[in-house]
CSV table of C-alpha atoms in Angstrom, one decimal:
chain,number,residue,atom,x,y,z
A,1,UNK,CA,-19.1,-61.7,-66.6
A,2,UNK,CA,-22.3,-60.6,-65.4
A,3,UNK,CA,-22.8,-57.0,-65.3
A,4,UNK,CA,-24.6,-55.1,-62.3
A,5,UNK,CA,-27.7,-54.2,-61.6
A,6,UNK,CA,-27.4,-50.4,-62.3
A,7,UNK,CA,-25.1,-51.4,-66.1
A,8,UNK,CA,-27.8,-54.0,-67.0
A,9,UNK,CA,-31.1,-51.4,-66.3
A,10,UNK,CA,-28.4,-48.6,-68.3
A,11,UNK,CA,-28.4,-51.3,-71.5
A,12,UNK,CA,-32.1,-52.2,-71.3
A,13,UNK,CA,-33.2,-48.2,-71.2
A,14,UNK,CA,-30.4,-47.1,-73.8
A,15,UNK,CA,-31.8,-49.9,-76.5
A,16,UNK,CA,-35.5,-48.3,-76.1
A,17,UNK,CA,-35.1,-45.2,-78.5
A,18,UNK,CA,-34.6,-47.6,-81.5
A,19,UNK,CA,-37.0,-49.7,-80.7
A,20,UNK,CA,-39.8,-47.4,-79.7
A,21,UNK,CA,-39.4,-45.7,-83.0
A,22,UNK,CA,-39.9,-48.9,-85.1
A,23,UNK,CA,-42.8,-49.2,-83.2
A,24,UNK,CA,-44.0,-45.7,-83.8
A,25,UNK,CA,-43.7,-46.6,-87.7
A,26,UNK,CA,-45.6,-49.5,-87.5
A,27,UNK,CA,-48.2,-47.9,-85.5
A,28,UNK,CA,-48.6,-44.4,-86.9
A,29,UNK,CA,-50.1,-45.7,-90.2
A,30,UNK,CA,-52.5,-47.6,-88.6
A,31,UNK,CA,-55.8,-46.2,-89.3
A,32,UNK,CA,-57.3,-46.7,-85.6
A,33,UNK,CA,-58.0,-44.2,-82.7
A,34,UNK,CA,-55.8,-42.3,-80.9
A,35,UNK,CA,-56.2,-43.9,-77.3
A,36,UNK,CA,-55.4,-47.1,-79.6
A,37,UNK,CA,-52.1,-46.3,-80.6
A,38,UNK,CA,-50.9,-44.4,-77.6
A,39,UNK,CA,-51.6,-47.6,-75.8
A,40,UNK,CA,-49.8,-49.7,-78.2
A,41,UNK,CA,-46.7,-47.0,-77.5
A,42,UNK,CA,-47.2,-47.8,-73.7
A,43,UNK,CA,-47.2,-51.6,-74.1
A,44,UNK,CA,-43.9,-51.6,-76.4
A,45,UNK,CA,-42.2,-49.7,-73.6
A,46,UNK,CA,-43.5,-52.2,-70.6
A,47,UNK,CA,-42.4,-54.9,-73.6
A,48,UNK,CA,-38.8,-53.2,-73.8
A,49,UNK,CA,-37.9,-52.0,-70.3
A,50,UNK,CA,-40.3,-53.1,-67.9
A,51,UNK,CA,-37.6,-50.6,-65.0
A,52,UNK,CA,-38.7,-47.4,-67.7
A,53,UNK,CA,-42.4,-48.1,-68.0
A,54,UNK,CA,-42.2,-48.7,-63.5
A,55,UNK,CA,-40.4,-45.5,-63.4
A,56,UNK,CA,-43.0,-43.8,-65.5
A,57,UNK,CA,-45.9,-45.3,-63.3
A,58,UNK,CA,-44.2,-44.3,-60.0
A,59,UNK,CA,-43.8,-40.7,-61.7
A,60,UNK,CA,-47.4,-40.4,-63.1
A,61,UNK,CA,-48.8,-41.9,-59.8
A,62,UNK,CA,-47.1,-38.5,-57.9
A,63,UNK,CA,-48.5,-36.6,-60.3
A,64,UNK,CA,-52.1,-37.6,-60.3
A,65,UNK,CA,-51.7,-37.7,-56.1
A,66,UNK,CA,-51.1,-33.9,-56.4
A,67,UNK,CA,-53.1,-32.9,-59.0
A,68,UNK,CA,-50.9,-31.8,-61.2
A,69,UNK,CA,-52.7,-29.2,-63.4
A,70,UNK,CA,-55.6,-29.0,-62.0
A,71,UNK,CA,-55.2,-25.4,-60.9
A,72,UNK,CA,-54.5,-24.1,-64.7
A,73,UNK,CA,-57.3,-22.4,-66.6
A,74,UNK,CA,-60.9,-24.0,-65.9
A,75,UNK,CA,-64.1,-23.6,-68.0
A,76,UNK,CA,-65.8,-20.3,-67.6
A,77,UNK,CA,-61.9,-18.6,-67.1
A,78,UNK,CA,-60.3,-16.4,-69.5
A,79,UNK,CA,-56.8,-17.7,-70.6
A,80,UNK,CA,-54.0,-15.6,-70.1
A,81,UNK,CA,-52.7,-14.1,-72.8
A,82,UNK,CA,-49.1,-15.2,-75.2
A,83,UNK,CA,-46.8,-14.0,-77.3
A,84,UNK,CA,-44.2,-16.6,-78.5
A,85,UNK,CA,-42.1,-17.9,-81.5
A,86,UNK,CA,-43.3,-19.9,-83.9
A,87,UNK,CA,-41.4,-22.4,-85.8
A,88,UNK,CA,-39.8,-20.2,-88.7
A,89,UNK,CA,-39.6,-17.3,-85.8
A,90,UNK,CA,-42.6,-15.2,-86.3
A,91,UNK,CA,-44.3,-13.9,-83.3
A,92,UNK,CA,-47.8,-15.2,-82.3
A,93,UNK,CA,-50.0,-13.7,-80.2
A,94,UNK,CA,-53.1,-15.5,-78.5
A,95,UNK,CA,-55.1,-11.9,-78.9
A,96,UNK,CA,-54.2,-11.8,-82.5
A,97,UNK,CA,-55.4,-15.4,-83.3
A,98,UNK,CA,-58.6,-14.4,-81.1
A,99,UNK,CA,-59.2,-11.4,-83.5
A,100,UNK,CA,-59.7,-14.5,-86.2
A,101,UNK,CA,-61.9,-16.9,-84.8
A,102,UNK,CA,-61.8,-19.4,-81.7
A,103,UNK,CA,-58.7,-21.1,-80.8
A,104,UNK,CA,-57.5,-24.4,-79.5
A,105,UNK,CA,-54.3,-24.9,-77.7
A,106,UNK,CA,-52.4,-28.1,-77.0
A,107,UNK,CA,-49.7,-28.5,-74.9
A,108,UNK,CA,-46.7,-30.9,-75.7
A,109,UNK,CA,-43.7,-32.7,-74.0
A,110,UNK,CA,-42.2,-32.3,-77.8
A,111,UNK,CA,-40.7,-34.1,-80.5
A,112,UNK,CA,-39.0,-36.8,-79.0
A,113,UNK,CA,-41.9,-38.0,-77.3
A,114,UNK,CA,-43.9,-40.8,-79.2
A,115,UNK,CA,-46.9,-40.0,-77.5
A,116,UNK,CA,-46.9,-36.2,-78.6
A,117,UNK,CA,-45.8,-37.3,-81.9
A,118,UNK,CA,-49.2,-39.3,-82.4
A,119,UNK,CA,-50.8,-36.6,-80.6
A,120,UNK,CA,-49.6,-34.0,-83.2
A,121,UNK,CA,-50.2,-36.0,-86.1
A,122,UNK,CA,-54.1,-36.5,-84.6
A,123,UNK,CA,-54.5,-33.3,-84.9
A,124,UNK,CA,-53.2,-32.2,-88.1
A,125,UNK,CA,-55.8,-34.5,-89.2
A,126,UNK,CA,-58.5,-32.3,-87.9
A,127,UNK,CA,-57.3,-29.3,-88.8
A,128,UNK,CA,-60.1,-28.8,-91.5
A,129,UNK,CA,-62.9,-30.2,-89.6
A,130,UNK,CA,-62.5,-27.5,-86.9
A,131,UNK,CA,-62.5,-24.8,-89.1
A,132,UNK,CA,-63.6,-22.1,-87.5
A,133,UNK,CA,-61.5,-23.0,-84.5
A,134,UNK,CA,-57.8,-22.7,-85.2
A,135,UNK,CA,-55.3,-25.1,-84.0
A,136,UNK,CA,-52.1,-24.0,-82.1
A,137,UNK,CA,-49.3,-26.4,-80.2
A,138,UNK,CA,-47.3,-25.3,-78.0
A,139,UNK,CA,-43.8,-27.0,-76.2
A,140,UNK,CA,-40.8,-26.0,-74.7
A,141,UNK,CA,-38.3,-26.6,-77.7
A,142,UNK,CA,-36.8,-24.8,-79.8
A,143,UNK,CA,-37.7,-24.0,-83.4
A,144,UNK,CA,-35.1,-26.7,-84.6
A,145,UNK,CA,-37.6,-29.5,-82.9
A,146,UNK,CA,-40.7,-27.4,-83.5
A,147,UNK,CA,-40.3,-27.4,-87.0
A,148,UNK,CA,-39.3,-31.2,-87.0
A,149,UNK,CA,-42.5,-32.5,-85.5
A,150,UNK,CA,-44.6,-30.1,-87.4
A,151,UNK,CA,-43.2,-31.8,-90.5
A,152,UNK,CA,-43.9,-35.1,-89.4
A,153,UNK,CA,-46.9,-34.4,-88.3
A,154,UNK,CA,-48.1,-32.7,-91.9
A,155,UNK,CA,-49.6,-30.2,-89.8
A,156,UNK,CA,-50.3,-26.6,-91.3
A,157,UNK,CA,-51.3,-24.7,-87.6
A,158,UNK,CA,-48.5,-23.3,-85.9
A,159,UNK,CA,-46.3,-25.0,-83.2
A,160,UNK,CA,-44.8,-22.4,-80.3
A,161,UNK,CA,-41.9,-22.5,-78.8
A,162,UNK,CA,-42.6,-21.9,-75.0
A,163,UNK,CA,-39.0,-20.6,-73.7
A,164,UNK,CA,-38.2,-21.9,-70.5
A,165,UNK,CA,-41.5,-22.8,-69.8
A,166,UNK,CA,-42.8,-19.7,-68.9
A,167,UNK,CA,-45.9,-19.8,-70.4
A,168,UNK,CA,-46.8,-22.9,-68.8
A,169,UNK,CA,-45.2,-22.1,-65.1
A,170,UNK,CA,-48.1,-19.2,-65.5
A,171,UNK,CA,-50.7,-21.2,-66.1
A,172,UNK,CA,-49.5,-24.1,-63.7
A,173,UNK,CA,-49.3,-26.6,-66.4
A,174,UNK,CA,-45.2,-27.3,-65.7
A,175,UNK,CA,-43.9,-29.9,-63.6
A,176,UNK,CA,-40.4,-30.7,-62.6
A,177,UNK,CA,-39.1,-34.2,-63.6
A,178,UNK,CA,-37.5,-36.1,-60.9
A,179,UNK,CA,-33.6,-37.1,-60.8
A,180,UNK,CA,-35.2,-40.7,-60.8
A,181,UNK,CA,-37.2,-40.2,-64.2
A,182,UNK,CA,-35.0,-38.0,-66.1
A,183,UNK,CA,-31.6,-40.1,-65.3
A,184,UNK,CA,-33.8,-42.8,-67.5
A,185,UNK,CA,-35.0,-40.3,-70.2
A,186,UNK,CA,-31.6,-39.2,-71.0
A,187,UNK,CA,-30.2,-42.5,-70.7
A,188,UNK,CA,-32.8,-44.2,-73.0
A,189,UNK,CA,-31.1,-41.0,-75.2
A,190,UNK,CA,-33.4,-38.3,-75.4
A,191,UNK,CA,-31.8,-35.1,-74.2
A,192,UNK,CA,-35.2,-32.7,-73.0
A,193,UNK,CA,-32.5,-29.2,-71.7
A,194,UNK,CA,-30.9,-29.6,-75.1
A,195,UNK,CA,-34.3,-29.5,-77.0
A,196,UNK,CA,-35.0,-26.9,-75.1
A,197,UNK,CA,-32.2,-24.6,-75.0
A,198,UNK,CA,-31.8,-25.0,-71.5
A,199,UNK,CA,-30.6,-27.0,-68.6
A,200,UNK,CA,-34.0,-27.6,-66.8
A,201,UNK,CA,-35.9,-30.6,-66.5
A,202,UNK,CA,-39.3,-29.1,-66.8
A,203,UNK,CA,-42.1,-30.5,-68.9
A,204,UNK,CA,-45.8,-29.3,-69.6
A,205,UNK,CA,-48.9,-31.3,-68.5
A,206,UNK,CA,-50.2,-32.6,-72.1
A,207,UNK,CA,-53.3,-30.8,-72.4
A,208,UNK,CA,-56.2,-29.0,-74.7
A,209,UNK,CA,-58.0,-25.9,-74.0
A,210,UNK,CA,-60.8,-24.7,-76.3
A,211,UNK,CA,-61.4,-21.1,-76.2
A,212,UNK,CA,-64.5,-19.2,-77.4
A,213,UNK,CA,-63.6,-15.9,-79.8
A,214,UNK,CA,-63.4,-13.6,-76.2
A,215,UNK,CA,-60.2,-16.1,-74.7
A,216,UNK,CA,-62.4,-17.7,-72.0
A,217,UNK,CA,-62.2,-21.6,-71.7
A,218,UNK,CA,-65.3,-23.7,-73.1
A,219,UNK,CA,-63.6,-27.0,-72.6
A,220,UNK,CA,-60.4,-28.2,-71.4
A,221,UNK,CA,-58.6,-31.7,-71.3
A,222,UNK,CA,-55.8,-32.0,-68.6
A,223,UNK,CA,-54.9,-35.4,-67.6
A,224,UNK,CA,-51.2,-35.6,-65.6
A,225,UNK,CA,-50.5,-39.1,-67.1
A,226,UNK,CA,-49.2,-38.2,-70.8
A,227,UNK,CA,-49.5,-41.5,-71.9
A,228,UNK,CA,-53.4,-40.6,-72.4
A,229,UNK,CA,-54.7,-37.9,-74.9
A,230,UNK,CA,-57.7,-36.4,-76.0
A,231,UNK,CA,-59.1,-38.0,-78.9
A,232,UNK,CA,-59.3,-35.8,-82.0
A,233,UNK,CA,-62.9,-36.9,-82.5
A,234,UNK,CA,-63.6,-35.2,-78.8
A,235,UNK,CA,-62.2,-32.3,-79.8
A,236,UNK,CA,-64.3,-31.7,-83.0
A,237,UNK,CA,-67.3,-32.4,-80.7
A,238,UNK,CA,-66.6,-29.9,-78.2
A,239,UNK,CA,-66.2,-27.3,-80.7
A,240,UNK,CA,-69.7,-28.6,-82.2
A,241,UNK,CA,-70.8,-28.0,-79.0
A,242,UNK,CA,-69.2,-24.5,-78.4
A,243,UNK,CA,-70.8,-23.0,-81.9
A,244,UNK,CA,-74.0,-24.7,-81.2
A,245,UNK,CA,-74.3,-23.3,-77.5
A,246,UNK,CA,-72.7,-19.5,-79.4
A,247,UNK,CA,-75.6,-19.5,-81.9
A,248,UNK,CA,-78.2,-19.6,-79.6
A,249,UNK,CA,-77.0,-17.2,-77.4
A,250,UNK,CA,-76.8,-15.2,-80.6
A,251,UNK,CA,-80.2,-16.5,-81.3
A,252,UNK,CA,-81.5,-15.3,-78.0
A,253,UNK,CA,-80.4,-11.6,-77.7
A,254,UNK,CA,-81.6,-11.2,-81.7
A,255,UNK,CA,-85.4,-12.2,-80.1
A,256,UNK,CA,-85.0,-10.9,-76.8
A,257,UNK,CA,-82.6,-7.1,-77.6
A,258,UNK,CA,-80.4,-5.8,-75.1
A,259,UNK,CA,-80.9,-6.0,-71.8
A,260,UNK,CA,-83.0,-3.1,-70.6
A,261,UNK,CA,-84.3,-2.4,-73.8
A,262,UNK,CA,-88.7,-1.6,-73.9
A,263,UNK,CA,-90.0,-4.7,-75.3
């Protein structure tokens, strides 16, 4: 007997975890670009459940009609200031990583997210090429996922566990997922309250900002459709840009003195 509609879309989405995870194996040791493999991701899923990737189009499409993101920190502004978990449960403070050196901070759905996965693992292999910068995710979960895709990522910067969101509601990063969307994510078996010690079903907009040693912005990537990512190679450039742009200003006021000074 033929099932209905709603029990035949309820198989198709609840057979997608297994096979998007094959497909993250195959793809994550592929030595190509980032906007490569999150592709690849994308096509599995159309592949798999054509109802899941429509769902996600219809959700991304309402995101990008209202902007979402657009109003959190923009170049020139200084980011707000953190202090959150890390994954073993130390505090971390966005003025104490300042006191080291610039800082990047990306923003995550978290673990269970394919697309975060790859993102996390791109920039774990970074990590030493933007030295001085230092690295810093940040999600909603809790250390138990935090510490999971840190692992798999082989990343040595610190992942944050944003309770409730809160960080991101402040910075207007966090958006609320529809019944429509979320009735598919939990059915495909991925269970986003319970990662994040909560009920909500709120998620962060997937984004980078690049922060000079004094907190304000000097780049920033915010794209409402989180099947897209900055590339790792972008990053590295705007922080070649951000020390190049730093040493002349340096450079400058070393020739020039203080302002008002006699020359």
């Amino acid at each position: 007997m033929v099932g209905s509609g709603e029990e035949i879309v309820r198989m198709e989405v609840s057979q997608l975890l297994a096979a998007l995870e094959d497909a993250f194996l195959r793809i994550g040791s592929e030595n190509a670009p980032l906007g490569d493999k999150l592709k690849y991701i994308a096509d599995e899923v159309r592949r798999l459940s054509p109802v899941f990737a429509g769902a996600v189009d219809n959700f991304v499409n309402r995101l990008e009609q209202v902007a979402a993101g657009s109003l959190a920190p923009r170049i020139g502004e200084k980011m707000p200031s953190f202090l959150l978990p890390d994954e073993q449960g130390r505090l971390v403070s966005l003025d104490a990583l300042l006191r080291a050196g610039p800082v990047a901070i990306a923003f995550i759905r978290g673990h269970w997210c394919p697309y975060c996965r790859l993102n996390a693992a791109g920039l774990a292999q970074i990590e030493d090429a933007m030295k001085p910068v230092q690295l810093v995710a940040i999600s909603a979960e809790t250390r138990k996922y935090t510490r999971e895709i840190k692992r798999e990522a082989k990343a040595r910067f610190p992942f944050l566990s944003d309770v409730d969101n809160g960080y991101a509601l402040a910075l207007n990063l966090a958006i609320w997922v529809p019944d429509d969307m979320s009735s598919l994510i939990a059915a495909a078996g991925w269970d986003v309250p319970c990662y994040q010690g909560g009920s909500a079903w709120i998620l962060p907009v997937p984004s980078v900002f690049l922060l000079d040693r004094e907190g304000v912005v000097r780049f920033r990537h915010v794209d409402p459709d989180y099947r897209r990512r900055l590339e790792p190679s972008a990053l590295i450039a705007a922080a070649a840009d951000m020390a190049s742009s730093s040493a002349k200003c340096a450079t400058l006021s070393e020739n020039h003195g203080p302002v008002g000074a006699a020359q």
